[in-house]
Coordinates of C-alpha atoms in Angstrom, one line a residue:
Chain A
M1 CA -29.8 -155.1 -69.9
G2 CA -29.2 -158.6 -70.7
E3 CA -26.6 -158.0 -73.5
E4 CA -24.1 -156.7 -71.0
A5 CA -25.1 -159.6 -68.6
L6 CA -24.7 -162.4 -71.1
D7 CA -21.5 -164.1 -70.2
I8 CA -21.3 -166.1 -73.3
A9 CA -18.7 -168.6 -72.0
A10 CA -20.5 -169.1 -68.8
V11 CA -23.9 -169.8 -70.5
A12 CA -22.5 -172.0 -73.1
A13 CA -20.9 -174.1 -70.4
I14 CA -24.3 -174.5 -68.6
A15 CA -25.8 -175.5 -72.1
R16 CA -22.8 -178.1 -72.6
I17 CA -21.6 -176.8 -75.9
S18 CA -17.9 -176.2 -76.2
L19 CA -17.4 -172.9 -78.1
G20 CA -14.1 -171.7 -79.9
E21 CA -12.9 -168.1 -79.7
E22 CA -14.3 -167.0 -83.0
E23 CA -17.5 -168.7 -82.3
R24 CA -18.1 -167.4 -79.0
E25 CA -17.5 -163.7 -80.5
R26 CA -19.9 -164.3 -83.3
L27 CA -22.7 -166.1 -81.4
G28 CA -22.2 -163.4 -78.6
R29 CA -22.8 -160.6 -80.8
Q30 CA -25.9 -162.3 -82.6
L31 CA -27.6 -163.2 -79.1
A32 CA -27.0 -159.7 -77.9
E33 CA -29.0 -158.2 -80.9
I34 CA -31.8 -160.8 -80.2
L35 CA -31.8 -159.8 -76.5
R36 CA -32.2 -156.2 -77.5
Y37 CA -34.9 -156.9 -79.6
A38 CA -36.7 -159.0 -76.6
E39 CA -36.4 -155.7 -74.8
Q40 CA -39.5 -154.5 -76.1
L41 CA -41.1 -156.8 -73.5
M42 CA -39.7 -154.8 -70.7
A43 CA -42.3 -151.9 -71.5
V44 CA -45.5 -154.3 -71.2
D45 CA -47.4 -153.8 -68.1
V46 CA -47.7 -157.4 -66.6
E47 CA -48.6 -156.4 -63.4
G48 CA -51.0 -159.2 -61.7
V49 CA -50.8 -161.0 -64.9
E50 CA -50.4 -164.9 -64.5
P51 CA -47.7 -166.7 -66.7
A52 CA -48.7 -169.2 -69.1
T53 CA -46.5 -172.0 -69.4
H54 CA -49.1 -173.8 -71.4
P55 CA -51.6 -173.1 -74.3
F56 CA -54.7 -174.4 -72.2
A57 CA -55.4 -174.5 -68.8
E58 CA -56.2 -178.3 -68.7
G59 CA -52.6 -179.1 -68.2
A60 CA -51.2 -182.7 -68.7
V61 CA -53.3 -185.8 -68.5
P62 CA -51.7 -188.7 -66.5
A63 CA -51.5 -192.1 -68.5
E64 CA -53.2 -195.1 -67.0
D65 CA -50.9 -197.1 -64.8
A66 CA -50.9 -199.9 -67.0
V67 CA -48.1 -202.5 -68.1
E68 CA -47.2 -202.0 -71.7
S69 CA -44.4 -204.0 -73.7
G70 CA -41.5 -202.0 -74.3
F71 CA -38.2 -202.3 -76.5
S72 CA -36.1 -205.3 -76.0
T73 CA -32.5 -204.6 -74.7
D74 CA -31.0 -205.0 -78.3
E75 CA -33.5 -202.5 -79.7
A76 CA -32.9 -200.0 -76.9
L77 CA -29.0 -200.3 -77.3
R78 CA -29.2 -200.2 -81.3
N79 CA -28.5 -196.6 -81.6
A80 CA -25.7 -196.7 -78.7
P81 CA -22.4 -195.0 -79.9
R82 CA -20.6 -197.7 -78.1
R83 CA -21.7 -200.7 -76.2
E84 CA -20.4 -203.6 -74.1
G85 CA -22.8 -206.5 -73.6
N86 CA -26.0 -205.0 -72.4
L87 CA -24.5 -201.6 -71.3
F88 CA -23.8 -198.2 -72.8
S89 CA -20.2 -197.7 -72.7
V90 CA -18.7 -194.3 -71.5
P91 CA -15.1 -193.2 -70.4
R92 CA -14.7 -193.6 -66.8
V93 CA -16.5 -191.1 -64.6
L94 CA -14.9 -191.6 -61.1
E95 CA -11.2 -190.5 -60.5
D96 CA -8.8 -192.7 -58.7
V97 CA -8.7 -192.1 -55.0
Chain B
M1 CA -53.6 -189.9 -117.1
A2 CA -50.0 -190.8 -116.4
E3 CA -49.0 -187.1 -116.8
D4 CA -51.6 -186.0 -114.2
L5 CA -50.6 -188.7 -111.8
P6 CA -48.3 -186.5 -109.6
Y7 CA -50.7 -184.0 -109.0
R8 CA -54.0 -186.1 -108.5
S9 CA -56.1 -185.7 -105.2
L10 CA -56.3 -188.1 -102.6
R11 CA -59.9 -188.8 -103.5
S12 CA -59.0 -189.2 -107.1
L13 CA -56.2 -191.8 -106.2
A14 CA -58.4 -193.6 -104.1
D15 CA -61.0 -194.0 -107.0
G16 CA -58.4 -195.1 -109.2
L17 CA -57.2 -197.7 -106.6
A18 CA -60.7 -198.7 -106.0
D19 CA -61.7 -199.3 -109.7
G20 CA -58.6 -200.9 -110.6
S21 CA -57.3 -198.5 -113.0
L22 CA -54.3 -197.6 -110.7
T23 CA -52.4 -200.0 -108.4
A24 CA -50.5 -198.8 -105.4
L25 CA -47.4 -200.3 -107.1
A26 CA -47.7 -198.1 -110.3
L27 CA -48.3 -195.1 -108.1
A28 CA -45.2 -195.8 -106.0
E29 CA -43.1 -196.1 -109.2
A30 CA -44.3 -193.0 -110.8
I31 CA -43.4 -191.2 -107.5
L32 CA -40.1 -192.8 -107.3
A33 CA -39.3 -192.0 -111.1
R34 CA -40.4 -188.3 -110.4
T35 CA -38.5 -188.0 -107.3
A36 CA -35.2 -189.4 -108.9
A37 CA -35.7 -186.9 -111.9
L38 CA -36.3 -183.7 -109.8
E39 CA -34.4 -184.3 -106.6
P40 CA -31.1 -183.1 -107.8
R41 CA -32.5 -179.7 -108.5
L42 CA -35.0 -179.5 -105.7
G43 CA -33.3 -181.3 -102.6
A44 CA -36.7 -181.8 -100.8
F45 CA -35.4 -185.1 -99.2
I46 CA -32.7 -185.9 -96.7
S47 CA -33.0 -189.5 -97.9
W48 CA -35.7 -191.9 -99.1
D49 CA -36.0 -195.6 -98.9
G50 CA -37.6 -196.6 -102.6
D51 CA -37.4 -200.5 -101.6
D52 CA -39.4 -199.9 -98.6
L53 CA -42.0 -197.8 -100.6
L54 CA -42.3 -200.6 -103.3
R55 CA -42.7 -203.1 -100.7
G56 CA -45.3 -201.3 -98.9
A57 CA -47.2 -200.6 -102.2
E58 CA -47.1 -204.3 -103.2
E59 CA -48.6 -205.3 -99.8
S60 CA -51.3 -202.8 -100.3
D61 CA -52.2 -204.2 -103.5
R62 CA -52.3 -207.6 -102.1
R63 CA -54.5 -206.4 -99.2
R64 CA -56.8 -205.0 -101.8
R65 CA -56.9 -207.8 -104.1
S66 CA -58.1 -210.0 -101.1
G67 CA -60.5 -207.6 -100.0
Q68 CA -58.6 -206.4 -96.9
A69 CA -57.8 -202.7 -97.9
R70 CA -57.5 -200.8 -94.5
S71 CA -59.4 -197.8 -95.9
R72 CA -59.9 -196.4 -99.2
W73 CA -56.7 -194.6 -99.0
D74 CA -54.6 -198.1 -98.8
G75 CA -51.5 -197.7 -100.7
I76 CA -51.0 -193.8 -101.1
P77 CA -47.8 -192.6 -100.0
I78 CA -47.4 -189.5 -97.6
G79 CA -44.2 -187.8 -97.2
I80 CA -42.8 -187.3 -93.7
K81 CA -40.7 -184.6 -92.2
D82 CA -37.5 -186.0 -90.8
L83 CA -38.3 -185.2 -87.4
I84 CA -41.1 -188.0 -87.0
S85 CA -40.0 -191.4 -86.0
V86 CA -40.7 -194.1 -88.5
H87 CA -39.8 -197.7 -87.3
G88 CA -36.5 -198.7 -89.1
Q89 CA -36.0 -195.7 -90.9
P90 CA -33.4 -193.0 -90.1
L91 CA -34.4 -189.8 -88.1
T92 CA -31.8 -187.0 -88.7
N93 CA -34.0 -183.9 -87.5
G94 CA -31.9 -182.2 -89.9
S95 CA -29.0 -182.5 -87.9
R96 CA -25.4 -184.2 -87.6
M97 CA -26.2 -184.8 -84.0
L98 CA -28.2 -188.0 -84.6
G99 CA -25.5 -189.7 -86.5
S100 CA -26.8 -193.0 -87.8
Y101 CA -29.8 -193.0 -85.7
V102 CA -32.5 -195.5 -86.6
S103 CA -36.0 -195.1 -85.1
P104 CA -36.9 -198.1 -82.9
Y105 CA -40.6 -197.4 -83.1
D106 CA -43.3 -195.5 -84.8
A107 CA -44.6 -192.1 -84.0
T108 CA -48.3 -192.1 -83.1
V109 CA -49.2 -190.2 -86.3
I110 CA -47.3 -192.9 -88.3
S111 CA -49.1 -195.7 -86.7
R112 CA -52.4 -193.9 -87.6
L113 CA -51.4 -193.3 -91.2
R114 CA -50.6 -196.9 -91.3
A115 CA -53.9 -198.1 -89.9
A116 CA -55.6 -196.2 -92.8
G117 CA -53.1 -198.0 -95.2
F118 CA -51.2 -194.8 -96.0
L119 CA -47.4 -195.4 -96.7
P120 CA -44.8 -193.4 -95.0
W121 CA -42.7 -191.9 -97.7
G122 CA -39.2 -190.5 -97.6
R123 CA -37.5 -188.2 -95.0
L124 CA -38.2 -184.7 -95.8
N125 CA -35.8 -181.8 -95.3
L126 CA -36.2 -179.3 -92.4
D127 CA -34.1 -176.7 -90.6
E128 CA -32.1 -178.4 -88.0
F129 CA -34.3 -179.5 -85.2
A130 CA -37.2 -177.5 -87.0
M131 CA -35.3 -174.2 -85.7
G132 CA -35.6 -171.9 -89.1
S133 CA -37.9 -170.7 -91.6
S134 CA -36.2 -171.6 -95.0
T135 CA -34.3 -174.9 -94.7
E136 CA -31.1 -173.0 -95.0
Y137 CA -30.4 -174.2 -91.5
S138 CA -30.6 -177.9 -92.4
A139 CA -27.1 -179.6 -91.7
F140 CA -27.4 -181.3 -95.1
H141 CA -28.7 -178.9 -97.8
C142 CA -31.2 -176.1 -98.6
T143 CA -34.4 -177.1 -100.5
A144 CA -35.2 -175.1 -103.5
N145 CA -38.7 -173.5 -104.0
P146 CA -40.4 -175.4 -106.8
W147 CA -41.7 -172.1 -108.3
D148 CA -38.2 -170.4 -108.4
L149 CA -35.4 -172.6 -107.8
S150 CA -33.2 -169.7 -106.5
R151 CA -35.6 -169.0 -103.6
V152 CA -36.3 -170.9 -100.4
P153 CA -39.4 -173.1 -99.8
G154 CA -39.8 -171.5 -96.3
G155 CA -39.4 -173.7 -93.1
S156 CA -38.9 -175.5 -91.1
S157 CA -41.2 -178.0 -93.1
G158 CA -39.6 -176.6 -96.1
G159 CA -39.0 -180.2 -97.8
A160 CA -42.5 -181.4 -97.1
A161 CA -43.9 -178.4 -98.8
A162 CA -41.6 -178.5 -101.8
A163 CA -42.3 -182.2 -102.3
V164 CA -45.8 -181.7 -102.2
A165 CA -45.9 -178.6 -104.3
A166 CA -43.6 -180.6 -107.0
G167 CA -45.9 -183.7 -107.1
L168 CA -43.4 -185.9 -105.3
A169 CA -45.7 -186.7 -102.8
P170 CA -49.6 -186.5 -102.5
G171 CA -49.4 -185.1 -99.1
A172 CA -47.3 -184.7 -96.0
L173 CA -46.9 -184.5 -92.4
G174 CA -44.8 -181.7 -90.9
T175 CA -44.7 -180.0 -87.5
D176 CA -45.5 -176.5 -86.5
T177 CA -43.8 -174.6 -83.5
G178 CA -44.0 -170.9 -84.6
G179 CA -45.2 -171.3 -88.4
S180 CA -43.2 -174.2 -89.7
I181 CA -46.4 -175.9 -91.6
R182 CA -48.2 -172.7 -92.7
Q183 CA -45.2 -170.4 -93.8
P184 CA -43.7 -173.1 -96.1
A185 CA -47.2 -174.1 -97.5
A186 CA -47.8 -170.3 -98.2
L187 CA -44.3 -169.9 -99.9
C188 CA -45.0 -173.2 -101.9
G189 CA -48.4 -172.4 -103.1
I190 CA -50.0 -175.3 -101.0
T191 CA -52.4 -175.9 -97.9
G192 CA -51.2 -176.5 -94.6
L193 CA -52.9 -176.9 -91.3
K194 CA -51.7 -176.4 -87.8
P195 CA -54.2 -178.2 -85.6
T196 CA -55.2 -177.0 -82.2
Y197 CA -52.4 -177.7 -79.6
G198 CA -53.3 -181.2 -78.2
R199 CA -55.3 -182.3 -81.1
V200 CA -52.5 -184.4 -82.6
S201 CA -50.4 -186.6 -80.5
R202 CA -46.6 -185.6 -80.4
Y203 CA -45.5 -188.9 -79.3
G204 CA -42.5 -190.2 -81.4
V205 CA -41.9 -186.6 -82.6
T206 CA -38.8 -184.9 -81.6
A207 CA -39.6 -182.3 -79.1
F208 CA -38.3 -178.6 -79.8
A209 CA -40.7 -176.6 -77.8
S210 CA -43.2 -178.9 -76.1
S211 CA -45.7 -176.1 -75.2
L212 CA -45.9 -175.0 -78.9
D213 CA -45.1 -178.0 -81.2
Q214 CA -48.0 -179.5 -83.2
V215 CA -48.1 -182.3 -86.0
G216 CA -50.2 -181.3 -89.3
P217 CA -50.8 -182.2 -92.5
L218 CA -49.6 -180.3 -95.8
A219 CA -51.4 -181.0 -99.2
R220 CA -52.5 -179.7 -102.5
S221 CA -56.0 -178.9 -101.5
V222 CA -58.2 -178.4 -98.3
D223 CA -59.9 -181.5 -98.8
D224 CA -56.6 -183.5 -98.8
V225 CA -55.5 -181.8 -95.6
A226 CA -59.0 -182.5 -94.1
I227 CA -58.5 -186.5 -94.7
L228 CA -54.9 -186.3 -93.3
C229 CA -56.0 -184.3 -90.3
A230 CA -59.0 -186.7 -89.7
T231 CA -56.6 -189.7 -90.0
I232 CA -53.9 -188.5 -87.6
A233 CA -56.0 -186.5 -84.9
G234 CA -57.3 -187.7 -81.6
S235 CA -56.4 -188.7 -77.8
D236 CA -53.3 -190.7 -77.5
G237 CA -52.3 -192.2 -74.0
H238 CA -48.7 -191.9 -75.0
D239 CA -48.8 -188.0 -75.0
A240 CA -49.9 -186.4 -71.7
T241 CA -50.8 -183.2 -73.6
S242 CA -52.9 -184.6 -76.1
A243 CA -56.6 -183.6 -75.8
R244 CA -58.9 -186.3 -74.4
L245 CA -61.6 -184.9 -76.7
A246 CA -63.6 -186.7 -79.4
V247 CA -62.8 -185.7 -82.9
P248 CA -65.7 -184.5 -85.0
D249 CA -66.3 -185.6 -88.6
L250 CA -63.8 -183.1 -90.3
L251 CA -64.6 -184.3 -93.9
A252 CA -68.3 -183.5 -93.3
E253 CA -67.7 -180.3 -91.5
A254 CA -65.2 -179.2 -94.3
Q255 CA -68.2 -178.9 -96.5
N256 CA -70.3 -176.7 -94.1
F257 CA -70.3 -173.2 -95.5
R258 CA -71.9 -170.8 -92.7
S259 CA -72.3 -166.9 -92.9
W260 CA -69.3 -166.5 -90.7
T261 CA -68.3 -163.4 -89.1
I262 CA -64.7 -162.8 -89.8
G263 CA -62.2 -160.7 -88.0
I264 CA -59.4 -158.7 -89.4
P265 CA -56.6 -157.6 -87.1
P266 CA -54.9 -154.5 -88.3
E267 CA -51.8 -155.7 -86.4
F268 CA -51.2 -158.0 -89.2
F269 CA -51.3 -155.4 -91.9
G270 CA -48.5 -153.1 -90.9
E271 CA -45.0 -152.2 -91.7
G272 CA -43.0 -154.8 -94.0
L273 CA -46.2 -156.4 -95.5
Q274 CA -45.5 -156.9 -99.2
P275 CA -48.1 -154.9 -101.2
D276 CA -49.0 -157.7 -103.5
V277 CA -49.7 -160.0 -100.4
E278 CA -51.7 -157.3 -98.9
R279 CA -53.9 -157.0 -102.0
A280 CA -54.4 -160.6 -102.2
V281 CA -55.4 -161.1 -98.6
R282 CA -57.7 -158.1 -98.7
A283 CA -59.4 -159.4 -101.8
A284 CA -60.0 -162.9 -100.2
A285 CA -61.8 -160.7 -97.0
A286 CA -63.9 -158.9 -99.9
F287 CA -64.9 -162.2 -101.3
F288 CA -66.1 -163.7 -98.1
E289 CA -68.1 -160.4 -97.7
R290 CA -69.8 -160.7 -101.0
E291 CA -70.6 -164.3 -100.1
G292 CA -72.6 -162.9 -97.0
C293 CA -70.0 -163.2 -94.3
A294 CA -69.7 -160.2 -91.9
I295 CA -66.2 -158.5 -91.6
R296 CA -65.1 -157.0 -88.4
S297 CA -62.0 -154.9 -87.4
I298 CA -60.8 -156.5 -84.4
S299 CA -57.6 -155.9 -82.2
L300 CA -55.0 -158.1 -81.2
P301 CA -52.7 -155.6 -79.6
H302 CA -50.1 -157.8 -78.0
A303 CA -49.9 -160.1 -81.1
P304 CA -46.8 -158.0 -82.5
L305 CA -44.9 -158.9 -79.3
G306 CA -45.2 -162.6 -80.5
T307 CA -41.7 -163.1 -82.0
A308 CA -40.0 -161.6 -78.7
V309 CA -42.2 -164.0 -76.5
Y310 CA -41.8 -167.0 -78.7
F311 CA -38.0 -166.7 -78.8
L312 CA -37.6 -166.4 -75.0
T313 CA -40.2 -169.4 -74.7
A314 CA -38.9 -171.7 -77.4
T315 CA -35.4 -171.5 -76.5
A316 CA -36.0 -172.3 -72.9
E317 CA -38.2 -175.2 -73.8
A318 CA -35.4 -176.3 -76.6
F319 CA -32.8 -176.0 -74.0
S320 CA -34.5 -178.6 -71.7
N321 CA -35.8 -180.8 -74.6
L322 CA -32.3 -181.0 -76.3
A323 CA -30.3 -181.9 -73.2
R324 CA -31.1 -185.5 -74.3
F325 CA -28.6 -185.1 -77.2
D326 CA -25.5 -185.7 -75.2
G327 CA -23.6 -188.6 -77.1
I328 CA -24.3 -191.2 -74.4
R329 CA -27.2 -193.3 -75.3
Y330 CA -27.5 -192.3 -79.2
G331 CA -26.5 -190.1 -81.7
H332 CA -23.1 -188.5 -82.4
R333 CA -20.2 -189.0 -79.7
S334 CA -17.1 -187.2 -80.0
R335 CA -13.9 -189.0 -80.5
G336 CA -11.9 -186.4 -78.9
A337 CA -13.5 -186.5 -75.5
E338 CA -11.3 -187.1 -72.4
D339 CA -13.8 -187.9 -69.8
A340 CA -17.6 -188.6 -69.7
V341 CA -18.4 -184.8 -69.1
D342 CA -16.4 -183.8 -71.8
I343 CA -18.3 -186.0 -74.2
Y344 CA -21.4 -183.6 -73.6
G345 CA -19.7 -180.4 -74.5
R346 CA -17.4 -181.7 -77.5
S347 CA -20.3 -184.0 -79.0
R348 CA -22.8 -181.1 -78.7
A349 CA -20.3 -178.5 -80.3
E350 CA -19.5 -181.1 -83.2
G351 CA -23.0 -182.2 -83.6
F352 CA -25.2 -178.9 -83.6
G353 CA -25.2 -176.1 -86.2
D354 CA -25.0 -172.5 -85.3
E355 CA -28.7 -171.9 -85.0
V356 CA -29.3 -174.7 -82.8
K357 CA -26.3 -173.5 -80.7
R358 CA -27.7 -169.9 -80.7
R359 CA -30.9 -171.0 -79.4
L360 CA -29.7 -173.4 -76.8
I361 CA -27.5 -170.7 -75.2
L362 CA -30.3 -168.2 -75.4
G363 CA -32.3 -170.7 -73.7
A364 CA -29.7 -171.3 -70.7
F365 CA -29.5 -167.8 -70.5
V366 CA -33.2 -166.8 -70.1
L367 CA -33.6 -169.7 -67.6
S368 CA -30.5 -168.6 -65.5
S369 CA -30.8 -167.3 -62.0
G370 CA -31.0 -163.5 -62.1
F371 CA -32.6 -163.4 -65.4
Q372 CA -35.4 -166.0 -65.3
D373 CA -37.8 -163.4 -63.9
A374 CA -36.8 -160.7 -66.3
Y375 CA -36.7 -162.8 -69.5
Y376 CA -38.6 -166.1 -69.3
V377 CA -41.2 -165.4 -66.7
R378 CA -42.1 -162.0 -68.3
A379 CA -42.4 -163.6 -71.6
Q380 CA -44.8 -166.0 -70.2
R381 CA -46.9 -163.3 -68.8
V382 CA -47.0 -161.6 -72.0
R383 CA -48.1 -164.9 -73.5
T384 CA -51.0 -164.8 -71.3
L385 CA -51.9 -161.4 -72.8
I386 CA -51.7 -162.5 -76.2
R387 CA -53.8 -165.5 -75.5
R388 CA -56.4 -163.2 -73.8
D389 CA -56.5 -160.9 -77.0
Y390 CA -57.3 -164.0 -79.0
E391 CA -59.9 -165.3 -76.6
K392 CA -61.6 -161.7 -76.6
A393 CA -61.5 -161.5 -80.5
L394 CA -62.6 -165.0 -81.0
A395 CA -65.8 -164.5 -78.7
Q396 CA -67.0 -161.8 -81.2
V397 CA -65.8 -163.4 -84.6
D398 CA -65.8 -167.2 -85.9
F399 CA -62.2 -166.8 -87.2
I400 CA -59.4 -164.4 -87.9
L401 CA -58.2 -163.7 -91.4
T402 CA -54.7 -162.5 -92.0
P403 CA -51.6 -163.0 -94.4
T404 CA -49.7 -166.2 -93.5
A405 CA -46.4 -164.4 -94.2
A406 CA -45.5 -160.8 -94.9
T407 CA -43.7 -161.8 -98.0
T408 CA -43.5 -164.5 -100.8
A409 CA -40.6 -166.6 -101.0
F410 CA -37.3 -164.8 -100.5
P411 CA -34.0 -165.6 -102.4
I412 CA -31.6 -168.2 -101.0
G413 CA -29.0 -166.5 -98.9
A414 CA -31.2 -163.3 -98.1
R415 CA -31.8 -163.9 -94.4
N416 CA -29.6 -166.8 -93.3
M417 CA -26.7 -164.7 -91.9
D418 CA -29.1 -162.4 -90.1
P419 CA -31.0 -164.5 -87.2
L420 CA -33.4 -161.5 -86.4
A421 CA -34.5 -161.1 -90.0
M422 CA -35.1 -164.8 -90.3
Y423 CA -37.1 -165.0 -86.9
L424 CA -39.3 -162.2 -88.2
S425 CA -40.3 -164.5 -91.2
D426 CA -42.7 -166.0 -88.7
A427 CA -44.2 -162.7 -87.5
Y428 CA -47.9 -163.6 -88.5
T429 CA -47.8 -167.4 -87.4
V430 CA -46.0 -167.5 -83.9
S431 CA -48.8 -165.9 -82.0
T432 CA -51.3 -168.7 -82.7
N433 CA -48.8 -171.2 -81.4
L434 CA -48.5 -169.0 -78.2
A435 CA -52.2 -169.2 -77.8
G436 CA -52.6 -172.9 -78.9
L437 CA -54.9 -172.0 -81.7
P438 CA -55.8 -173.9 -85.0
A439 CA -54.7 -172.1 -88.2
I440 CA -54.8 -172.9 -91.7
S441 CA -52.7 -171.6 -94.8
V442 CA -54.4 -171.6 -98.2
P443 CA -53.2 -170.4 -101.4
C444 CA -54.8 -166.8 -102.3
G445 CA -52.9 -165.9 -105.5
L446 CA -49.6 -165.1 -107.1
D447 CA -47.5 -161.9 -106.6
G448 CA -46.0 -159.9 -109.6
Q449 CA -43.1 -162.1 -109.8
G450 CA -45.4 -165.3 -110.1
L451 CA -44.9 -166.6 -106.5
P452 CA -47.4 -167.9 -104.4
I453 CA -49.2 -166.1 -101.5
G454 CA -50.9 -167.6 -98.5
L455 CA -54.1 -166.6 -96.6
Q456 CA -54.2 -167.5 -93.0
L457 CA -57.4 -168.3 -91.1
I458 CA -57.2 -168.7 -87.4
G459 CA -59.8 -170.3 -85.5
R460 CA -61.2 -171.2 -81.9
P461 CA -59.6 -174.2 -80.0
Y462 CA -60.5 -177.5 -81.7
G463 CA -62.3 -175.5 -84.3
E464 CA -60.5 -177.3 -87.3
G465 CA -63.8 -178.2 -88.9
D466 CA -64.8 -174.3 -89.3
L467 CA -61.3 -173.5 -90.5
L468 CA -61.4 -176.4 -93.1
A469 CA -65.0 -175.3 -94.3
A470 CA -64.0 -171.6 -94.9
A471 CA -60.7 -172.5 -96.6
N472 CA -62.6 -175.0 -98.8
F473 CA -65.1 -172.6 -99.7
F474 CA -62.6 -170.0 -100.8
Q475 CA -60.6 -172.6 -102.5
K476 CA -63.6 -174.0 -104.6
A477 CA -64.5 -170.5 -105.8
H478 CA -60.9 -169.5 -106.8
G479 CA -58.9 -172.6 -107.8
F480 CA -55.6 -171.0 -106.9
H481 CA -54.6 -174.6 -105.4
L482 CA -54.6 -175.9 -109.1
L483 CA -51.8 -173.7 -110.3
R484 CA -48.6 -175.6 -110.7
P485 CA -44.9 -174.5 -110.2
G486 CA -43.5 -173.5 -113.3
A487 CA -39.8 -173.8 -112.5
V488 CA -40.1 -177.5 -111.4
E489 CA -42.6 -178.3 -114.5
E490 CA -40.0 -177.0 -116.8
G491 CA -37.4 -179.3 -115.0
A492 CA -39.8 -182.3 -115.4
A493 CA -40.1 -181.7 -119.3
E494 CA -36.3 -181.7 -119.6
E495 CA -35.8 -184.7 -117.3
G496 CA -38.8 -186.5 -118.8
S497 CA -36.9 -187.3 -122.2
S498 CA -34.0 -188.9 -120.2

C-alpha cells in the first residue's frame, strides 16, 4: 500500500532534504522496496496490543531541579558556522513589508 | 614481551604498570607505532591525536609514580567510536554533516573512563550516524576486516572492532542500536557486549534511535569486556532513561558458573544461516549441555519480524533526532542557501550520505499523517509482541543462545548497493534492542575460510553478570579469543622492518 502512497518529493521536503531528480528516483525505488518488506507486519494480529515506545515500562526519570554550571558563551558558540558577537548569524528570516 | 604488547589483556597491562615493567608512555608509543604501520591498510580510525595520547600517558605515569593512580587501569588507552563526545576532540559521527565540529564536553562514559585513569584513544570509524552494518556507509572510508582485508569488519562499530582485533587498542567503546557492537565483534573475532537498555548513560552520545541505542564495550576477552562494562555502567542524572539501579560487582559475577537452563529458538536457525556458523553455534550449545546445563527449545515467534519493526521504529526516531543537524548552530552550512529555511534543505542534502537520507525520508513517511497508524504504530504494537515473546522465554530459561550473525564477514561491496540485504545482516541482533535486553557476542570458532564466527547469548534485563559468566566459561574452555587475525599479522611483519 505504502509504495504507491510514498510521494518522495513531499516526504523529502518534510525531512528538509533537497533532492535532485536522479536521487529522487533512486531513493524512491529503494524505499518502495523497504516498504514492501515492511508489509509483512500487516498480516500480524495486533488487536488489543498496546504499542511499546520504550523497552521498559519505567519510562524516563526526571532529573533533580538543581543548578549546574553549563558552557560559557564562547564554548557554546565555538562550533557555529557563522557568528556575530555572542550570536549565531543566519540570513534574514523576515521579508520586507 | 614487546611483540606481545598489542595483544595483552587489561589485567596483564595493569600488572605490568603496577610492577614497573611497563609504563603508560611505552604502551602509548607502542600503540601509536602499530597504528601508524597498520592503518593505511586497515582504516579503523577516522582520526587520532597521538599528542593527546602521549600527554595523557605521561600524566598517568606521573600519577602512578606519586602514588595517585586513579585505579589499576590508569594509563591504558581505550578506543572510542566517533559517535561519542570527547572534550576537545572532533566528533564526525562518520558524516560530513558535522564539518569541523569539536566536542565541548565529555560524554558520561568518557568521564567514567577518565575517572578510572583509562585514556580515550582515537576516533574510530563507523557507518554514518551508526546507520549500517559494514562501515561502507562511513562518509570517509570503509574499514577492512583484519582477518581478510577484502572483507568488511561489520558495523556500525566496525572501526572499533577492527582496531581491537588488530591490536591497535586493548578495548573500545561502541554503540549498539540494532547489533552495531555484537555483529562487528562477531565478524572480527572479538567479544562485544550490548548492555541492557538504560544500564549505561547515553549522555554525550549522538542519538540515532533513542529507545534502542546503548553504549557498550568491545574487547579481546570476556574479562576485559566485564572490566569496561563495570567502569561505564550505572545511573546518570544527565540521561533520563538511565536505570536508577545499583550495578552489581560484574567482575565477581563473571566468575560464577551455574548449571544454567539455556533456550535455543528455532527462529534463529532458519534459511540463510551459513552451515559453518550453525555447526559452531550448535557445538557451543552441546558444550554447555555436557557441562551440566539444560538445553531447551523455546519459541520467539515474532522475532523474525524484528528487522521490519526496527526499520519503522529506528527511522522514525532518527527523523526526530537528526532534525538538530540543520546548519544553524553547528556543523555543515551550505554556501548556496538563499534564505534561512533553504539552509536546512541544502545543508542536509550536502551533509548527509545516501543511507542517512533514505532513513530520514522513511522516518518522515512512517510518521506522516495518514500513514502513522499503518506503519509506525503498528510496528510499536508488534514490538510489544516481540518483547512478550522474550519475557515468556526468559521466564523458562536463564538465557538464550543463538548465532550473532547469519554469515561470517562478507566481501566489501557485496551488500552496500542493496539496502535491504544490508539491513538483514542484523536479523539476529535487532530484536534484543527492541526488547531492551542485554546480549553478548563471543568468538566460537572459524568457518571454512578461516573467518571468525560469533556466538550470541541474550539475557534477562540487567542480567549482564550471568551473560558474562556464561561467555567467560565458554571462552576459557575453548580459547577462540586467543586466535589472531592472519591478514593483519602478515601486514605487521612486513611493516615491522620499515
